[in-house]
Tab-separated table of C-alpha atoms and ligand atoms in Angstrom:
chain	number	residue	atom	x	y	z
A	17	MET	CA	23.667	49.258	-9.803
A	18	PRO	CA	23.882	46.642	-7.035
A	19	VAL	CA	27.313	45.390	-6.055
A	20	PRO	CA	28.512	42.141	-7.677
A	21	LEU	CA	28.667	38.963	-5.622
A	22	THR	CA	31.715	38.627	-3.393
A	23	LEU	CA	32.462	35.506	-1.334
A	24	TYR	CA	35.024	34.709	1.320
A	25	ASP	CA	37.248	31.978	-0.060
A	26	ASN	CA	38.962	30.076	2.720
A	27	TYR	CA	41.599	28.788	0.301
A	28	ALA	CA	42.769	32.327	-0.496
A	29	ARG	CA	41.700	33.535	2.974
A	30	ALA	CA	40.218	36.545	1.242
A	31	LEU	CA	37.038	38.029	-0.108
A	32	ARG	CA	36.983	37.439	-3.854
A	33	PRO	CA	34.538	38.537	-6.545
A	34	PHE	CA	32.610	35.485	-7.657
A	35	VAL	CA	33.025	34.793	-11.355
A	36	PRO	CA	31.814	31.398	-12.634
A	37	LEU	CA	34.444	29.257	-14.287
A	38	LYS	CA	32.268	28.564	-17.308
A	39	PRO	CA	30.576	31.262	-19.352
A	40	GLY	CA	26.813	30.949	-19.712
A	41	GLY	CA	25.640	31.148	-16.109
A	42	ASP	CA	26.054	27.546	-14.908
A	43	VAL	CA	27.667	27.103	-11.511
A	44	GLY	CA	28.945	23.860	-9.966
A	45	LEU	CA	28.498	23.520	-6.190
A	46	TYR	CA	29.562	20.560	-4.071
A	47	THR	CA	28.574	20.346	-0.417
A	48	CYS	CA	29.643	17.569	1.939
A	49	GLY	CA	26.519	15.781	3.080
A	50	PRO	CA	25.511	13.862	6.188
A	51	THR	CA	27.140	10.806	7.696
A	52	VAL	CA	24.063	8.650	8.084
A	53	TYR	CA	24.838	6.643	11.216
A	54	ASP	CA	22.508	8.713	13.365
A	55	TYR	CA	20.072	11.610	13.099
A	56	GLN	CA	21.530	14.929	12.071
A	57	HIS	CA	21.489	17.576	14.776
A	58	ILE	CA	20.553	21.222	14.440
A	59	GLY	CA	24.268	22.107	14.270
A	60	ASN	CA	24.582	20.071	11.081
A	61	TYR	CA	21.490	21.853	9.809
A	62	ARG	CA	23.091	25.226	10.424
A	63	THR	CA	25.689	24.257	7.835
A	64	PHE	CA	23.089	22.852	5.422
A	65	LEU	CA	21.062	26.048	5.829
A	66	PHE	CA	24.098	28.194	5.082
A	67	GLU	CA	24.741	26.127	1.943
A	68	ASP	CA	21.103	26.447	0.914
A	69	THR	CA	21.333	30.209	1.388
A	70	LEU	CA	24.478	30.294	-0.732
A	71	ARG	CA	22.682	28.400	-3.466
A	72	ARG	CA	19.696	30.743	-3.258
A	73	VAL	CA	21.966	33.799	-3.431
A	74	LEU	CA	23.640	32.352	-6.526
A	75	GLU	CA	20.181	31.847	-8.024
A	76	TRP	CA	19.206	35.389	-6.963
A	77	ASN	CA	22.150	36.539	-9.076
A	78	GLY	CA	20.736	34.667	-12.057
A	79	TYR	CA	23.002	31.604	-12.008
A	80	ARG	CA	21.802	28.060	-12.589
A	81	VAL	CA	23.303	25.943	-9.848
A	82	LYS	CA	24.193	22.293	-10.241
A	83	HIS	CA	24.316	21.270	-6.602
A	84	VAL	CA	25.889	17.930	-5.749
A	85	MET	CA	25.638	16.545	-2.227
A	86	ASN	CA	27.080	13.242	-1.066
A	87	VAL	CA	25.715	10.902	1.553
A	88	THR	CA	28.477	9.298	3.602
A	89	ASP	CA	27.186	5.802	4.202
A	90	VAL	CA	30.530	4.064	4.584
A	91	GLY	CA	34.119	4.756	5.580
A	92	HIS	CA	33.795	7.593	8.113
A	93	LEU	CA	35.780	6.300	11.073
A	94	THR	CA	35.192	7.376	14.647
A	95	SER	CA	38.590	9.076	14.631
A	96	ASP	CA	39.801	11.481	11.960
A	97	ALA	CA	43.255	9.875	12.323
A	98	ASP	CA	42.000	6.784	10.449
A	99	THR	CA	41.717	4.669	13.525
A	100	GLY	CA	38.659	3.399	15.325
A	101	GLU	CA	35.553	1.820	14.004
A	102	ASP	CA	33.439	2.710	10.988
A	103	LYS	CA	30.646	4.944	12.294
A	104	MET	CA	28.107	2.989	10.255
A	105	GLU	CA	28.999	-0.382	11.741
A	106	LYS	CA	28.986	1.170	15.204
A	107	GLY	CA	25.591	2.774	14.548
A	108	ALA	CA	24.273	-0.578	13.356
A	109	ARG	CA	25.336	-2.216	16.604
A	110	ARG	CA	23.766	0.571	18.659
A	111	THR	CA	20.402	0.233	16.939
A	112	GLY	CA	20.339	-3.542	16.376
A	113	LYS	CA	19.757	-2.966	12.653
A	114	SER	CA	22.058	-3.615	9.703
A	115	ALA	CA	24.433	-0.920	8.462
A	116	TRP	CA	22.437	-0.838	5.203
A	117	GLU	CA	19.165	-0.399	7.066
A	118	ILE	CA	20.389	2.477	9.206
A	119	ALA	CA	21.937	4.180	6.157
A	120	GLN	CA	18.512	4.176	4.501
A	121	MET	CA	16.666	5.120	7.667
A	122	TYR	CA	18.858	8.122	8.530
A	123	THR	CA	19.051	9.258	4.902
A	124	ASP	CA	15.239	9.303	4.790
A	125	ALA	CA	15.117	11.181	8.110
A	126	PHE	CA	17.634	13.709	6.757
A	127	LEU	CA	15.654	14.294	3.569
A	128	ALA	CA	12.445	14.755	5.564
A	129	ASP	CA	14.188	17.370	7.730
A	130	LEU	CA	15.442	19.208	4.633
A	131	LYS	CA	11.798	19.535	3.519
A	132	LEU	CA	10.749	20.849	6.936
A	133	LEU	CA	13.524	23.437	6.809
A	134	ASN	CA	12.550	24.369	3.233
A	135	ILE	CA	16.038	23.491	1.990
A	136	GLU	CA	16.098	22.987	-1.785
A	137	ASP	CA	16.813	19.436	-2.911
A	138	PRO	CA	20.331	18.978	-4.246
A	139	THR	CA	20.410	18.515	-8.019
A	140	ILE	CA	22.288	15.262	-7.418
A	141	LEU	CA	22.346	13.356	-4.142
A	142	CYS	CA	24.985	10.645	-4.360
A	143	ARG	CA	25.725	7.835	-1.947
A	144	ALA	CA	29.303	6.745	-1.322
A	145	THR	CA	28.276	3.072	-1.533
A	146	ASP	CA	26.864	3.636	-5.033
A	147	HIS	CA	30.274	4.889	-6.227
A	148	ILE	CA	32.733	2.263	-5.048
A	149	ALA	CA	33.990	1.625	-8.600
A	150	GLN	CA	34.848	5.325	-9.112
A	151	GLN	CA	36.673	5.411	-5.778
A	152	ILE	CA	38.679	2.278	-6.604
A	153	ALA	CA	39.614	3.744	-10.002
A	154	PHE	CA	40.708	6.983	-8.305
A	155	ILE	CA	42.907	5.139	-5.799
A	156	ALA	CA	44.363	2.877	-8.503
A	157	ASP	CA	45.350	5.966	-10.473
A	158	LEU	CA	46.986	7.538	-7.411
A	159	GLU	CA	48.837	4.276	-6.846
A	160	LYS	CA	50.009	4.166	-10.458
A	161	LYS	CA	51.293	7.738	-10.163
A	162	GLY	CA	53.243	6.885	-7.011
A	163	PHE	CA	51.330	8.791	-4.326
A	164	THR	CA	50.396	5.829	-2.138
A	165	TYR	CA	51.907	3.122	0.037
A	166	ARG	CA	50.640	-0.010	1.611
A	167	THR	CA	50.468	-0.967	5.293
A	168	SER	CA	49.109	-4.104	6.904
A	169	ASP	CA	45.640	-2.533	7.122
A	170	GLY	CA	45.294	-0.540	3.943
A	171	ILE	CA	46.455	1.788	1.209
A	172	TYR	CA	47.531	5.224	2.414
A	173	PHE	CA	48.082	8.562	0.729
A	174	ASP	CA	51.620	9.844	1.198
A	175	THR	CA	51.100	13.508	2.018
A	176	SER	CA	54.823	14.267	1.781
A	177	THR	CA	54.445	14.003	-2.018
A	178	GLN	CA	52.465	17.268	-2.036
A	179	ALA	CA	54.594	20.362	-1.587
A	180	ASP	CA	51.626	22.477	-0.494
A	181	TYR	CA	49.811	19.823	1.534
A	182	GLY	CA	47.637	21.513	4.154
A	183	TYR	CA	47.540	24.892	2.407
A	184	LEU	CA	43.774	25.292	2.882
A	185	ALA	CA	44.119	24.973	6.667
A	186	ARG	CA	47.535	26.660	6.724
A	187	LEU	CA	48.689	23.495	8.512
A	188	ASP	CA	52.075	23.464	10.174
A	189	VAL	CA	53.032	20.110	8.645
A	190	LYS	CA	56.620	20.254	9.893
A	191	GLY	CA	55.434	20.996	13.431
A	192	LEU	CA	53.025	18.066	13.300
A	193	GLU	CA	55.802	15.834	11.991
A	194	ALA	CA	58.191	16.903	14.746
A	195	GLY	CA	55.595	16.607	17.500
A	196	LYS	CA	54.188	13.238	16.412
A	197	ARG	CA	51.651	13.696	19.145
A	198	VAL	CA	49.448	10.998	17.735
A	199	ASP	CA	50.233	7.343	17.522
A	200	ILE	CA	50.684	6.967	13.771
A	201	ALA	CA	51.124	3.174	13.748
A	202	GLU	CA	52.449	2.149	10.330
A	203	LYS	CA	51.746	5.509	8.710
A	204	ARG	CA	54.836	7.313	7.420
A	205	HIS	CA	53.633	10.787	8.382
A	206	PRO	CA	51.013	11.962	10.876
A	207	THR	CA	49.038	13.635	8.091
A	208	ASP	CA	48.905	10.564	5.805
A	209	PHE	CA	45.412	9.109	5.482
A	210	ALA	CA	43.684	5.927	4.394
A	211	LEU	CA	42.405	5.594	0.851
A	212	TRP	CA	41.323	1.980	1.233
A	213	LYS	CA	41.045	-0.007	4.438
A	214	ILE	CA	41.400	-3.766	4.199
A	215	SER	CA	38.961	-5.763	6.309
A	216	PRO	CA	40.884	-7.452	9.129
A	217	PRO	CA	41.507	-11.146	8.354
A	218	GLY	CA	38.747	-13.393	9.658
A	219	GLU	CA	36.415	-10.433	10.238
A	220	LYS	CA	33.347	-9.990	8.083
A	221	ARG	CA	32.186	-6.424	7.809
A	222	GLN	CA	28.618	-5.577	6.789
A	223	MET	CA	29.865	-3.136	4.165
A	224	GLU	CA	32.842	-4.370	2.200
A	225	TRP	CA	33.859	-4.754	-1.419
A	226	ASP	CA	36.536	-6.511	-3.472
A	227	SER	CA	39.364	-4.339	-4.694
A	228	PRO	CA	42.851	-4.720	-6.192
A	229	TRP	CA	44.170	-4.446	-2.602
A	230	GLY	CA	41.851	-6.953	-0.996
A	231	ARG	CA	38.348	-6.951	0.403
A	232	GLY	CA	37.633	-3.808	2.347
A	233	PHE	CA	36.124	-0.327	2.170
A	234	PRO	CA	37.104	3.158	1.005
A	235	GLY	CA	38.445	5.868	3.293
A	236	TRP	CA	36.117	8.776	3.920
A	237	HIS	CA	37.849	11.529	1.932
A	238	ILE	CA	38.104	9.667	-1.365
A	239	GLU	CA	34.328	9.565	-1.871
A	240	CYS	CA	34.086	13.345	-2.183
A	241	SER	CA	37.034	13.688	-4.565
A	242	ALA	CA	35.667	10.864	-6.734
A	243	MET	CA	32.029	11.958	-6.823
A	244	ALA	CA	32.811	15.666	-7.200
A	245	GLN	CA	34.999	14.843	-10.184
A	246	LEU	CA	32.382	12.533	-11.685
A	247	TYR	CA	29.523	15.028	-11.474
A	248	LEU	CA	31.259	18.413	-11.650
A	249	GLY	CA	34.602	17.824	-13.357
A	250	ASP	CA	38.232	18.339	-12.348
A	251	PHE	CA	37.792	21.943	-11.246
A	252	PHE	CA	34.446	23.437	-10.378
A	253	ASP	CA	33.155	26.631	-8.780
A	254	ILE	CA	32.420	26.167	-5.066
A	255	HIS	CA	32.993	23.511	-2.431
A	256	CYS	CA	31.430	23.803	1.037
A	257	GLY	CA	31.187	22.089	4.381
A	258	GLY	CA	31.364	22.874	8.056
A	259	GLU	CA	34.473	24.505	9.558
A	260	ASP	CA	35.585	21.160	11.036
A	261	HIS	CA	36.251	19.953	7.495
A	262	ILE	CA	39.032	22.477	6.897
A	263	PRO	CA	42.044	20.759	8.541
A	264	VAL	CA	41.374	17.128	7.632
A	265	HIS	CA	38.572	16.216	5.249
A	266	HIS	CA	38.852	19.083	2.768
A	267	THR	CA	42.612	19.224	3.113
A	268	ASN	CA	42.733	15.574	2.089
A	269	GLU	CA	40.219	15.942	-0.708
A	270	ILE	CA	42.449	18.659	-2.154
A	271	ALA	CA	45.603	16.534	-1.770
A	272	GLN	CA	44.087	13.569	-3.626
A	273	THR	CA	42.649	15.627	-6.443
A	274	GLU	CA	45.778	17.721	-6.801
A	275	ALA	CA	47.807	14.510	-7.036
A	276	ARG	CA	45.491	12.985	-9.614
A	277	VAL	CA	44.534	15.893	-11.862
A	278	GLY	CA	46.574	18.883	-10.677
A	279	THR	CA	43.729	21.127	-9.486
A	280	HIS	CA	42.698	22.067	-5.986
A	281	LEU	CA	39.212	20.802	-6.799
A	282	ALA	CA	37.209	23.996	-6.409
A	283	ASN	CA	37.732	27.655	-7.197
A	284	PHE	CA	36.117	28.750	-3.908
A	285	TRP	CA	36.124	26.983	-0.537
A	286	LEU	CA	33.423	28.194	1.840
A	287	HIS	CA	32.752	26.924	5.344
A	288	GLY	CA	29.861	27.264	7.730
A	289	TYR	CA	30.903	27.976	11.295
A	290	PHE	CA	29.644	25.970	14.218
A	291	LEU	CA	26.460	26.046	16.114
A	292	LEU	CA	27.437	25.906	19.755
A	293	LEU	CA	25.490	24.617	22.692
A	294	ASN	CA	26.645	25.949	26.063
A	295	ASP	CA	29.687	27.376	24.277
A	296	ALA	CA	30.871	23.991	22.949
A	297	LYS	CA	30.485	22.547	19.453
A	298	MET	CA	27.260	20.646	19.105
A	299	ALA	CA	28.337	17.143	18.128
A	300	LYS	CA	26.771	13.727	17.757
A	301	SER	CA	29.836	12.062	19.194
A	302	ALA	CA	30.054	14.176	22.366
A	303	GLY	CA	27.809	16.055	24.741
A	304	GLU	CA	24.237	17.095	24.232
A	305	PHE	CA	22.727	17.477	20.819
A	306	LEU	CA	19.345	18.583	19.644
A	307	ARG	CA	17.540	17.148	16.682
A	308	LEU	CA	15.089	19.157	14.618
A	309	GLN	CA	12.438	16.885	16.110
A	310	SER	CA	13.484	18.046	19.605
A	311	LEU	CA	12.446	21.580	18.587
A	312	ILE	CA	9.204	20.371	17.003
A	313	ASP	CA	8.395	18.411	20.170
A	314	ARG	CA	8.671	21.649	22.113
A	315	GLY	CA	6.182	23.288	19.772
A	316	TYR	CA	8.560	25.208	17.499
A	317	ASP	CA	8.068	25.539	13.770
A	318	PRO	CA	11.218	24.254	11.982
A	319	LEU	CA	11.258	27.510	10.020
A	320	ALA	CA	11.768	29.413	13.285
A	321	TYR	CA	15.134	27.615	13.424
A	322	ARG	CA	15.772	28.675	9.834
A	323	TYR	CA	14.959	32.268	10.819
A	324	LEU	CA	17.352	31.995	13.772
A	325	CYS	CA	20.142	30.889	11.437
A	326	LEU	CA	19.408	33.809	9.108
A	327	THR	CA	20.074	36.209	11.985
A	328	GLY	CA	23.732	35.127	12.279
A	329	HIS	CA	26.456	35.463	9.654
A	330	TYR	CA	27.684	32.076	8.426
A	331	ARG	CA	31.316	32.916	9.249
A	332	SER	CA	30.617	33.476	12.944
A	333	GLN	CA	29.815	30.765	15.403
A	334	LEU	CA	26.311	30.893	16.817
A	335	ASN	CA	25.453	29.910	20.360
A	336	PHE	CA	22.109	28.161	20.533
A	337	THR	CA	19.764	29.199	23.350
A	338	TRP	CA	16.051	28.657	23.768
A	339	ASP	CA	15.656	32.412	24.314
A	340	ALA	CA	17.240	33.078	20.931
A	341	LEU	CA	14.910	30.519	19.330
A	342	ASP	CA	11.929	32.190	21.036
A	343	ALA	CA	12.989	35.548	19.651
A	344	ALA	CA	13.348	34.015	16.173
A	345	ALA	CA	9.921	32.365	16.443
A	346	THR	CA	8.390	35.718	17.423
A	347	GLY	CA	10.158	37.484	14.542
A	348	LEU	CA	8.954	34.888	12.070
A	349	ALA	CA	5.380	34.956	13.386
A	350	ARG	CA	5.301	38.749	13.106
A	351	MET	CA	6.728	38.687	9.602
A	352	ARG	CA	4.215	36.054	8.507
A	353	GLN	CA	1.250	37.977	9.939
A	354	LEU	CA	2.316	41.281	8.416
A	355	PHE	CA	3.007	39.619	5.079
A	356	PHE	CA	-0.281	37.736	5.098
A	357	ALA	CA	-2.235	40.922	5.720
A	358	LEU	CA	-0.780	42.626	2.635
A	359	ALA	CA	-3.083	43.069	-0.351
A	360	ILE	CA	-2.416	41.053	-3.487
A	361	ASP	CA	-2.045	42.880	-6.782
A	362	PRO	CA	-0.835	40.803	-9.716
A	363	ASN	CA	0.513	43.958	-11.386
A	364	ALA	CA	2.659	45.098	-8.465
A	365	LYS	CA	6.446	45.022	-8.962
A	366	PRO	CA	9.179	44.762	-6.303
A	367	ASP	CA	10.519	48.131	-5.239
A	368	GLU	CA	13.789	48.690	-7.107
A	369	LEU	CA	15.526	50.631	-4.367
A	370	TYR	CA	14.862	47.992	-1.733
A	371	VAL	CA	15.855	45.230	-4.147
A	372	GLU	CA	19.141	47.003	-4.765
A	373	ARG	CA	19.826	47.436	-1.042
A	374	PHE	CA	18.916	43.800	-0.425
A	375	THR	CA	21.228	42.630	-3.223
A	376	ASP	CA	24.059	44.731	-1.812
A	377	CYS	CA	23.680	42.852	1.477
A	378	VAL	CA	23.424	39.288	0.203
A	379	ASN	CA	26.180	39.902	-2.346
A	380	ASP	CA	28.459	41.105	0.432
A	381	ASP	CA	29.563	37.570	1.362
A	382	LEU	CA	25.988	36.575	2.219
A	383	ASN	CA	25.263	39.238	4.776
A	384	VAL	CA	21.817	37.821	5.394
A	385	PRO	CA	21.375	39.386	8.846
A	386	ARG	CA	21.582	42.810	7.191
A	387	ALA	CA	19.326	41.664	4.353
A	388	LEU	CA	16.794	40.655	6.985
A	389	ALA	CA	16.970	44.159	8.458
A	390	VAL	CA	16.290	45.604	4.987
A	391	ALA	CA	13.291	43.279	4.642
A	392	TRP	CA	11.906	44.521	7.962
A	393	GLU	CA	12.409	48.095	6.879
A	394	ALA	CA	10.492	47.419	3.679
A	395	LEU	CA	7.721	45.687	5.608
A	396	ARG	CA	7.348	48.547	8.082
A	397	GLY	CA	8.032	51.379	5.629
A	398	ASP	CA	5.634	53.325	3.465
A	399	LEU	CA	5.502	51.317	0.253
A	400	LEU	CA	1.996	50.423	-0.916
A	401	PRO	CA	0.848	47.139	0.675
A	402	ALA	CA	0.773	45.219	-2.621
A	403	GLN	CA	4.258	46.427	-3.443
A	404	LYS	CA	5.485	45.410	-0.004
A	405	ARG	CA	4.086	41.969	-0.647
A	406	VAL	CA	5.897	41.379	-3.946
A	407	THR	CA	9.103	42.935	-2.611
A	408	LEU	CA	9.076	40.631	0.425
A	409	ALA	CA	8.057	37.640	-1.680
A	410	SER	CA	11.079	38.207	-3.888
A	411	PHE	CA	13.422	38.495	-0.869
A	412	ASP	CA	11.964	35.254	0.396
A	413	ARG	CA	13.507	33.457	-2.580
A	414	VAL	CA	16.714	33.926	-0.578
A	415	PHE	CA	15.358	33.651	2.975
A	416	GLY	CA	13.370	30.511	2.225
A	417	LEU	CA	10.819	31.250	4.941
A	418	ALA	CA	7.939	30.155	2.699
A	419	LEU	CA	6.031	33.355	3.477
A	420	GLU	CA	3.607	32.876	0.615
A	421	ARG	CA	2.672	29.395	1.831
A	422	TRP	CA	1.733	30.509	5.310
A	423	THR	CA	-1.856	31.015	6.427
A	424	PRO	CA	-3.154	31.561	9.942
A	425	ARG	CA	-4.180	28.310	11.527
A	426	GLU	CA	-7.868	27.759	10.900
A	427	GLU	CA	-8.374	25.532	13.916
A	428	SER	CA	-7.548	28.366	16.290
A	429	ILE	CA	-10.662	30.205	15.097
A	430	PRO	CA	-13.701	29.410	17.236
A	431	ASP	CA	-16.757	27.993	15.437
A	432	GLN	CA	-19.034	30.971	16.259
A	433	VAL	CA	-16.462	33.394	14.864
A	434	LYS	CA	-16.139	31.312	11.702
A	435	ALA	CA	-19.957	31.245	11.385
A	436	LEU	CA	-20.136	35.053	11.727
A	437	ALA	CA	-17.403	35.488	9.140
A	438	ASP	CA	-19.118	33.117	6.686
A	439	ALA	CA	-22.425	34.899	7.187
A	440	ARG	CA	-20.741	38.253	6.572
A	441	ALA	CA	-19.080	36.961	3.402
A	442	THR	CA	-22.492	35.779	2.143
A	443	ALA	CA	-24.065	39.145	3.029
A	444	ARG	CA	-21.313	40.978	1.159
A	445	LYS	CA	-21.750	38.816	-1.884
A	446	ALA	CA	-25.471	39.604	-1.841
A	447	LYS	CA	-24.540	43.297	-1.471
A	448	ASN	CA	-26.487	43.343	1.773
A	449	TRP	CA	-24.192	45.988	3.242
A	450	ALA	CA	-26.181	46.722	6.387
A	451	GLU	CA	-26.139	43.079	7.390
A	452	ALA	CA	-22.450	42.793	6.462
A	453	ASP	CA	-21.617	45.773	8.691
A	454	ARG	CA	-23.668	44.386	11.543
A	455	LEU	CA	-21.830	41.066	11.328
A	456	ARG	CA	-18.462	42.807	11.161
A	457	ASP	CA	-19.322	44.695	14.368
A	458	ALA	CA	-20.287	41.386	15.959
A	459	LEU	CA	-16.909	39.972	14.940
A	460	HIS	CA	-15.141	42.996	16.427
A	461	ALA	CA	-17.075	42.552	19.635
A	462	ALA	CA	-15.861	38.950	19.717
A	463	GLY	CA	-12.271	40.210	19.372
A	464	TRP	CA	-11.689	39.365	15.700
A	465	GLU	CA	-10.867	41.284	12.591
A	466	MET	CA	-11.910	40.136	9.158
A	467	GLU	CA	-10.253	41.137	5.958
A	468	ASP	CA	-11.724	40.543	2.522
A	469	ARG	CA	-9.354	38.946	0.045
A	470	PRO	CA	-9.769	38.097	-3.632
A	471	ASP	CA	-9.871	34.404	-2.717
A	472	GLY	CA	-12.222	34.717	0.287
A	473	TYR	CA	-11.365	36.305	3.601
A	474	SER	CA	-8.872	36.132	6.414
A	475	LEU	CA	-9.437	36.364	10.122
A	476	LYS	CA	-7.068	37.526	12.785
A	477	ARG	CA	-7.337	38.428	16.422
A	478	LYS	CA	-7.720	42.156	17.049
A	479	SER	CA	-4.361	43.532	18.104
B	509	AMP	P1	28.437	14.895	9.463
B	509	AMP	O1	27.084	14.241	9.431
B	509	AMP	O2	29.129	14.735	10.781
B	509	AMP	O3	29.311	14.412	8.321
B	509	AMP	O4	28.234	16.459	9.306
B	509	AMP	C1	27.411	17.078	8.328
B	509	AMP	C2	27.770	18.550	8.191
B	509	AMP	O5	27.538	19.267	9.419
B	509	AMP	C3	29.255	18.795	7.878
B	509	AMP	O6	29.351	19.811	6.892
B	509	AMP	C4	29.847	19.238	9.207
B	509	AMP	O7	30.977	20.035	9.011
B	509	AMP	C5	28.685	20.031	9.777
B	509	AMP	N1	28.678	20.188	11.248
B	509	AMP	C6	28.969	19.254	12.190
B	509	AMP	N2	28.801	19.750	13.449
B	509	AMP	C7	28.390	21.048	13.303
B	509	AMP	C8	28.021	22.119	14.215
B	509	AMP	N3	28.031	21.961	15.534
B	509	AMP	N4	27.647	23.308	13.680
B	509	AMP	C9	27.619	23.494	12.343
B	509	AMP	N5	27.931	22.539	11.436
B	509	AMP	C10	28.304	21.326	11.894
B	510	ZN	ZN1	33.303	15.676	1.715
């Protein structure tokens, strides 16, 4: 019997057996999506890949996952302390387009990248700007219940009303209060945060809405509490994001939801740890960042980046280097070639022992690096080729490397070689074995190997 699924819950700071809240096999998963003021970088995609792997592991365990992802297209300020400009308006200025145009443009770019990385589409992708009414209703309810106060620039959440504020991040609230390192302006406590920002008088923002508190826009955290509640209910199974979300964004989502409905939003809180570049967090706002397109421009397959991410555990930071990407690209190429060469037998079944070992790995808090090692062992071991193929194909439901979709690139095969191979296939069909053998020898002499397959043939360079 394989081990049951265990996940590291950052709220409990412990490994916990995963048991869905509802009987019947449905699981609710909310993952914080992109802020669409610029392209996402490969660091962001490390987190999205971890979340995709989590979803695939849940599916591997037989659960049906309702995956909700938001798109932050308003309200994310350049500083987490609720000061600075809205990233969208700033992005609009940088590009000379409207905030609405760049939101659409970068959302489209994000979705195209998800396809390239073979990340499954979320069940529901929800934009913050499409849910202003729900956010206003949420804030109005918090106001009615006495958790908010007003300043000259907005409505703020009073974090001192929550006895366990900051529990997720184990925040030292008293220390922060005493230090008051940050300029908190009219805020009552350093940890208080904006629920609604009122547009400054005389200033017309591109994205603003009427509200009971005046024309303005929602704070960043409220969108996730409001949309998670709308689509998944008051308390759902798993909430994810990158590790930077622990001390502010997720802490504040929990505070709002706890104040409104009394739950800490999700039963499990999982976080993907950073991708580093030169030992510093890869970030859009600072330093160098690489887009997926930057890797494609250098000739890498996006799935080589996926493979690289599979080689590191999601709870450890990963330092990006081109050498590491090269090694991942080589590993993926080798795996694809070996897999492609395996015979197809529709009656073959995955090997139970390997499946059990694989499940033990992925169920151990998504130990995908070890699962990858098991896959390599299966590929190199002594199972029958057709059984290797179905075993690997089943593992690939978790890896997402699209092994079954891959074929060697036709264009790299010279015309004469292709002509010899076609002629040999025709000779074989006509049972003209002598001619077929002669043509195969000619192919060998040209440095190529041909393998007959039920759907034709494949060619590869002689190793
Ligand atoms: P953003 O577009 O900034 O809202 O970020 C989208 C997702 O990427 C969030 O879950 C972030 O926590 C995550 N993220 C941001 N930077 C990194 C990084 N360097 N490595 C891994 N994840 C990141
Ligand atoms: Zn969020």
